C-alpha cells in the first residue's frame, strides 16, 4: 500500500490562487517513524497510583484526580461522564492549548457536550500548565521557563522535552490507564485538541493505534515549511522567552532561522524531519481524522497545514474521501471557532 512507502508530498495551491508552493520529502516508512518516536520518548514505567473524587449532578458525573506517568510526574485529570445506567462508554481525550488548562471553560464545555452524546470526556493539564504547577500555573509562564531550562541543559543523559514531547508521553500513559477502567470501552477511544493540544494529539495518536478517531483543531502544520518560508514567528512566540535566551546564547541579537532551528532541534528533535506533521499524519491511516484550520493562522500557517493534509491523503488513498476531511475557516486567525467546535463533536459522535 502507498502509505508503507516513502511519500512524495506535493502541496496544494494557496487559497488565493495567486501563489503556489511545494514541499517534497522522502520520509522513512511509517513503521520506522513510529518506532523511532517511541524510542525517543521512552522512559521507565511506573504504577499509576490513581486517585479520584466523584461529584454527581442531575446532568453529569464529574471525576477529578490524577495518575502518575513518571516517578515524580502527577498528571491531573478531569473526567465527565454521562448520567446513565450504561456500564461502558466510548472516550474522547481532549486537550487545551498553550497557556490553557483542563479546567478552562472551553474545555469543560467540550467535555460536557461529549456527555450529551453518550461519551466520556477526559482532559489533562499539559506539563507546566494548570494544576501541574503548585497553586496553579500562571498561563504559559512556567511552560516557557521549563523550555528555557531544557534549552540551557548541558546533561545529555537528562534532557527534558517540555515543548510537546513530554506531554505526549503522558498521553500514552493516560491511554494505558483508561483501558484498565471498568467504565471505558477500550476499543472506542478518540483524541483531539486545540493548538498545542492538537499538536500533542497528532504526535501521540499517530503512533498509538488505540486512538481510533482524531480531530486536530488549528494544529496541523509543517514545521519545516514554516522554517524555510519565514513563517516561524507565530509558533516561536508561544515560547518566546526560550527562543530569546537561545538567540542570546548563540551570539545573535535577533531571532532568526538559525537559532529557531537550534531550539527545535534540541527541544523537539526530528520536528523538521521524520517527526514533522506531514510525516506523522501518514501514520493515522485509515483511522477517521478531521483536520480543522483557519486561513489567517500565524501559529500553524495554512500552507503547511495543506502540506500535512496532502501527505495524509496519499496514505489514506481510497479512504480519503470518507475518513479524512479538512475544513478551513476563511478570514479567521489562529483559534477555534463555533463551527469547528460543532464539527469536532459531530465527528466523534459519528465515528466513535
mmCIF file of N, CA and C in Angstrom, residues 52-114:
data_model
loop_
_atom_site.group_PDB
_atom_site.id
_atom_site.type_symbol
_atom_site.label_atom_id
_atom_site.label_comp_id
_atom_site.label_asym_id
_atom_site.label_seq_id
_atom_site.Cartn_x
_atom_site.Cartn_y
_atom_site.Cartn_z
ATOM 1 N N UNK A 52 -9.096 9.479 42.669
ATOM 2 C CA UNK A 52 -10.156 10.323 42.111
ATOM 3 C C UNK A 52 -11.246 10.572 43.143
ATOM 4 N N UNK A 53 -11.849 11.743 43.021
ATOM 5 C CA UNK A 53 -13.048 12.072 43.790
ATOM 6 C C UNK A 53 -14.180 12.323 42.809
ATOM 7 N N UNK A 54 -15.378 11.861 43.156
ATOM 8 C CA UNK A 54 -16.517 11.923 42.233
ATOM 9 C C UNK A 54 -17.589 12.869 42.749
ATOM 10 N N UNK A 55 -18.111 13.675 41.834
ATOM 11 C CA UNK A 55 -19.246 14.559 42.107
ATOM 12 C C UNK A 55 -20.361 14.234 41.114
ATOM 13 N N UNK A 56 -21.579 14.041 41.610
ATOM 14 C CA UNK A 56 -22.711 13.722 40.747
ATOM 15 C C UNK A 56 -23.705 14.872 40.735
ATOM 16 N N UNK A 57 -24.152 15.223 39.542
ATOM 17 C CA UNK A 57 -25.218 16.210 39.387
ATOM 18 C C UNK A 57 -26.353 15.552 38.612
ATOM 19 N N UNK A 58 -27.387 16.314 38.338
ATOM 20 C CA UNK A 58 -28.504 15.762 37.573
ATOM 21 C C UNK A 58 -28.124 15.468 36.127
ATOM 22 N N UNK A 59 -27.094 16.150 35.627
ATOM 23 C CA UNK A 59 -26.788 16.038 34.200
ATOM 24 C C UNK A 59 -25.444 15.405 33.881
ATOM 25 N N UNK A 60 -24.552 15.301 34.875
ATOM 26 C CA UNK A 60 -23.217 14.795 34.562
ATOM 27 C C UNK A 60 -22.550 14.250 35.821
ATOM 28 N N UNK A 61 -21.679 13.278 35.634
ATOM 29 C CA UNK A 61 -20.835 12.765 36.716
ATOM 30 C C UNK A 61 -19.421 13.280 36.463
ATOM 31 N N UNK A 62 -18.842 13.935 37.454
ATOM 32 C CA UNK A 62 -17.521 14.543 37.287
ATOM 33 C C UNK A 62 -16.528 13.854 38.222
ATOM 34 N N UNK A 63 -15.412 13.448 37.656
ATOM 35 C CA UNK A 63 -14.329 12.873 38.450
ATOM 36 C C UNK A 63 -13.099 13.773 38.328
ATOM 37 N N UNK A 64 -12.502 14.068 39.451
ATOM 38 C CA UNK A 64 -11.254 14.832 39.484
ATOM 39 C C UNK A 64 -10.210 14.018 40.231
ATOM 40 N N UNK A 65 -9.031 13.960 39.651
ATOM 41 C CA UNK A 65 -7.987 13.196 40.314
ATOM 42 C C UNK A 65 -6.697 13.224 39.530
ATOM 43 N N UNK A 66 -5.932 12.140 39.654
ATOM 44 C CA UNK A 66 -4.633 12.117 38.993
ATOM 45 C C UNK A 66 -4.140 10.689 38.840
ATOM 46 N N UNK A 67 -3.179 10.517 37.977
ATOM 47 C CA UNK A 67 -2.357 9.312 37.900
ATOM 48 C C UNK A 67 -0.903 9.772 37.838
ATOM 49 N N UNK A 68 0.002 8.842 38.012
ATOM 50 C CA UNK A 68 1.418 9.129 37.811
ATOM 51 C C UNK A 68 1.838 8.587 36.449
ATOM 52 N N UNK A 69 2.511 9.422 35.666
ATOM 53 C CA UNK A 69 3.066 8.966 34.397
ATOM 54 C C UNK A 69 4.544 8.640 34.530
ATOM 55 N N UNK A 70 5.197 9.291 35.469
ATOM 56 C CA UNK A 70 6.580 9.024 35.818
ATOM 57 C C UNK A 70 6.686 9.106 37.344
ATOM 58 N N UNK A 71 7.843 8.752 37.875
ATOM 59 C CA UNK A 71 8.015 8.704 39.322
ATOM 60 C C UNK A 71 7.601 9.999 39.999
ATOM 61 N N UNK A 72 7.978 11.130 39.416
ATOM 62 C CA UNK A 72 7.681 12.427 40.029
ATOM 63 C C UNK A 72 6.741 13.267 39.171
ATOM 64 N N UNK A 73 5.963 12.618 38.317
ATOM 65 C CA UNK A 73 5.049 13.350 37.440
ATOM 66 C C UNK A 73 3.607 12.925 37.692
ATOM 67 N N UNK A 74 2.909 13.766 38.445
ATOM 68 C CA UNK A 74 1.491 13.550 38.713
ATOM 69 C C UNK A 74 0.675 14.257 37.628
ATOM 70 N N UNK A 75 -0.167 13.515 36.938
ATOM 71 C CA UNK A 75 -0.957 14.060 35.827
ATOM 72 C C UNK A 75 -2.375 14.366 36.310
ATOM 73 N N UNK A 76 -2.744 15.643 36.448
ATOM 74 C CA UNK A 76 -4.101 15.986 36.881
ATOM 75 C C UNK A 76 -5.105 15.658 35.773
ATOM 76 N N UNK A 77 -6.205 15.012 36.144
ATOM 77 C CA UNK A 77 -7.190 14.536 35.176
ATOM 78 C C UNK A 77 -8.582 15.012 35.562
ATOM 79 N N UNK A 78 -9.344 15.419 34.560
ATOM 80 C CA UNK A 78 -10.744 15.791 34.719
ATOM 81 C C UNK A 78 -11.577 14.897 33.810
ATOM 82 N N UNK A 79 -12.569 14.229 34.374
ATOM 83 C CA UNK A 79 -13.411 13.307 33.612
ATOM 84 C C UNK A 79 -14.875 13.705 33.760
ATOM 85 N N UNK A 80 -15.569 13.792 32.635
ATOM 86 C CA UNK A 80 -17.014 13.999 32.609
ATOM 87 C C UNK A 80 -17.654 12.738 32.040
ATOM 88 N N UNK A 81 -18.654 12.201 32.761
ATOM 89 C CA UNK A 81 -19.356 11.001 32.311
ATOM 90 C C UNK A 81 -20.859 11.278 32.226
ATOM 91 N N UNK A 82 -21.529 10.638 31.287
ATOM 92 C CA UNK A 82 -22.984 10.778 31.240
ATOM 93 C C UNK A 82 -23.650 10.190 32.484
ATOM 94 N N UNK A 83 -24.743 10.777 32.888
ATOM 95 C CA UNK A 83 -25.578 10.170 33.918
ATOM 96 C C UNK A 83 -26.409 9.111 33.220
ATOM 97 N N UNK A 84 -25.997 7.869 33.373
ATOM 98 C CA UNK A 84 -26.589 6.792 32.577
ATOM 99 C C UNK A 84 -26.403 5.473 33.297
ATOM 100 N N UNK A 85 -27.284 4.537 32.987
ATOM 101 C CA UNK A 85 -27.132 3.192 33.516
ATOM 102 C C UNK A 85 -26.166 2.373 32.663
ATOM 103 N N UNK A 86 -25.728 2.972 31.568
ATOM 104 C CA UNK A 86 -24.778 2.293 30.692
ATOM 105 C C UNK A 86 -23.488 2.003 31.455
ATOM 106 N N UNK A 87 -22.947 0.822 31.271
ATOM 107 C CA UNK A 87 -21.770 0.422 32.041
ATOM 108 C C UNK A 87 -20.466 0.866 31.402
ATOM 109 N N UNK A 88 -20.431 0.883 30.071
ATOM 110 C CA UNK A 88 -19.206 1.197 29.344
ATOM 111 C C UNK A 88 -19.427 2.369 28.405
ATOM 112 N N UNK A 89 -18.432 3.249 28.322
ATOM 113 C CA UNK A 89 -18.563 4.429 27.476
ATOM 114 C C UNK A 89 -17.400 4.534 26.488
ATOM 115 N N UNK A 90 -17.696 5.009 25.277
ATOM 116 C CA UNK A 90 -16.592 5.470 24.421
ATOM 117 C C UNK A 90 -15.992 6.720 25.045
ATOM 118 N N UNK A 91 -14.717 6.978 24.781
ATOM 119 C CA UNK A 91 -13.987 8.051 25.464
ATOM 120 C C UNK A 91 -13.348 8.987 24.453
ATOM 121 N N UNK A 92 -13.402 10.288 24.745
ATOM 122 C CA UNK A 92 -12.653 11.282 23.982
ATOM 123 C C UNK A 92 -11.724 12.024 24.934
ATOM 124 N N UNK A 93 -10.438 11.967 24.645
ATOM 125 C CA UNK A 93 -9.443 12.768 25.355
ATOM 126 C C UNK A 93 -9.320 14.083 24.605
ATOM 127 N N UNK A 94 -9.541 15.197 25.287
ATOM 128 C CA UNK A 94 -9.478 16.499 24.598
ATOM 129 C C UNK A 94 -8.546 17.438 25.350
ATOM 130 N N UNK A 95 -7.681 18.132 24.593
ATOM 131 C CA UNK A 95 -6.532 18.826 25.172
ATOM 132 C C UNK A 95 -6.533 20.326 24.907
ATOM 133 N N UNK A 96 -6.118 21.073 25.905
ATOM 134 C CA UNK A 96 -6.078 22.538 25.836
ATOM 135 C C UNK A 96 -4.854 23.040 25.069
ATOM 136 N N UNK A 97 -4.872 24.333 24.769
ATOM 137 C CA UNK A 97 -3.764 24.968 24.065
ATOM 138 C C UNK A 97 -2.755 25.583 25.010
ATOM 139 N N UNK A 98 -1.734 26.251 24.449
ATOM 140 C CA UNK A 98 -0.683 26.886 25.235
ATOM 141 C C UNK A 98 -1.268 27.904 26.209
ATOM 142 N N UNK A 99 -0.866 27.812 27.462
ATOM 143 C CA UNK A 99 -1.353 28.727 28.477
ATOM 144 C C UNK A 99 -2.707 28.365 29.037
ATOM 145 N N UNK A 100 -3.328 27.310 28.527
ATOM 146 C CA UNK A 100 -4.642 26.890 28.991
ATOM 147 C C UNK A 100 -4.555 25.883 30.114
ATOM 148 N N UNK A 101 -5.692 25.270 30.408
ATOM 149 C CA UNK A 101 -5.744 24.256 31.459
ATOM 150 C C UNK A 101 -7.004 23.423 31.273
ATOM 151 N N UNK A 102 -7.015 22.260 31.888
ATOM 152 C CA UNK A 102 -8.135 21.337 31.745
ATOM 153 C C UNK A 102 -9.424 21.921 32.314
ATOM 154 N N UNK A 103 -9.297 22.827 33.285
ATOM 155 C CA UNK A 103 -10.481 23.399 33.944
ATOM 156 C C UNK A 103 -10.987 24.666 33.271
ATOM 157 N N UNK A 104 -10.401 25.050 32.165
ATOM 158 C CA UNK A 104 -10.892 26.228 31.453
ATOM 159 C C UNK A 104 -12.315 25.971 30.954
ATOM 160 N N UNK A 105 -13.081 27.037 30.852
ATOM 161 C CA UNK A 105 -14.492 26.881 30.482
ATOM 162 C C UNK A 105 -14.679 26.231 29.116
ATOM 163 N N UNK A 106 -13.792 26.556 28.157
ATOM 164 C CA UNK A 106 -13.970 25.971 26.830
ATOM 165 C C UNK A 106 -13.736 24.467 26.847
ATOM 166 N N UNK A 107 -12.776 24.011 27.629
ATOM 167 C CA UNK A 107 -12.517 22.569 27.716
ATOM 168 C C UNK A 107 -13.639 21.865 28.469
ATOM 169 N N UNK A 108 -14.073 22.440 29.577
ATOM 170 C CA UNK A 108 -15.169 21.827 30.333
ATOM 171 C C UNK A 108 -16.446 21.770 29.502
ATOM 172 N N UNK A 109 -16.677 22.780 28.684
ATOM 173 C CA UNK A 109 -17.857 22.766 27.819
ATOM 174 C C UNK A 109 -17.784 21.622 26.813
ATOM 175 N N UNK A 110 -16.599 21.407 26.246
ATOM 176 C CA UNK A 110 -16.440 20.299 25.294
ATOM 177 C C UNK A 110 -16.686 18.970 25.991
ATOM 178 N N UNK A 111 -16.125 18.796 27.183
ATOM 179 C CA UNK A 111 -16.342 17.555 27.919
ATOM 180 C C UNK A 111 -17.829 17.342 28.199
ATOM 181 N N UNK A 112 -18.493 18.419 28.585
ATOM 182 C CA UNK A 112 -19.930 18.314 28.876
ATOM 183 C C UNK A 112 -20.712 17.962 27.616
ATOM 184 N N UNK A 113 -20.394 18.615 26.504
ATOM 185 C CA UNK A 113 -21.097 18.334 25.248
ATOM 186 C C UNK A 113 -20.873 16.895 24.793
ATOM 187 N N UNK A 114 -19.715 16.358 25.085
ATOM 188 C CA UNK A 114 -19.453 14.954 24.749
ATOM 189 C C UNK A 114 -20.368 14.028 25.538
#
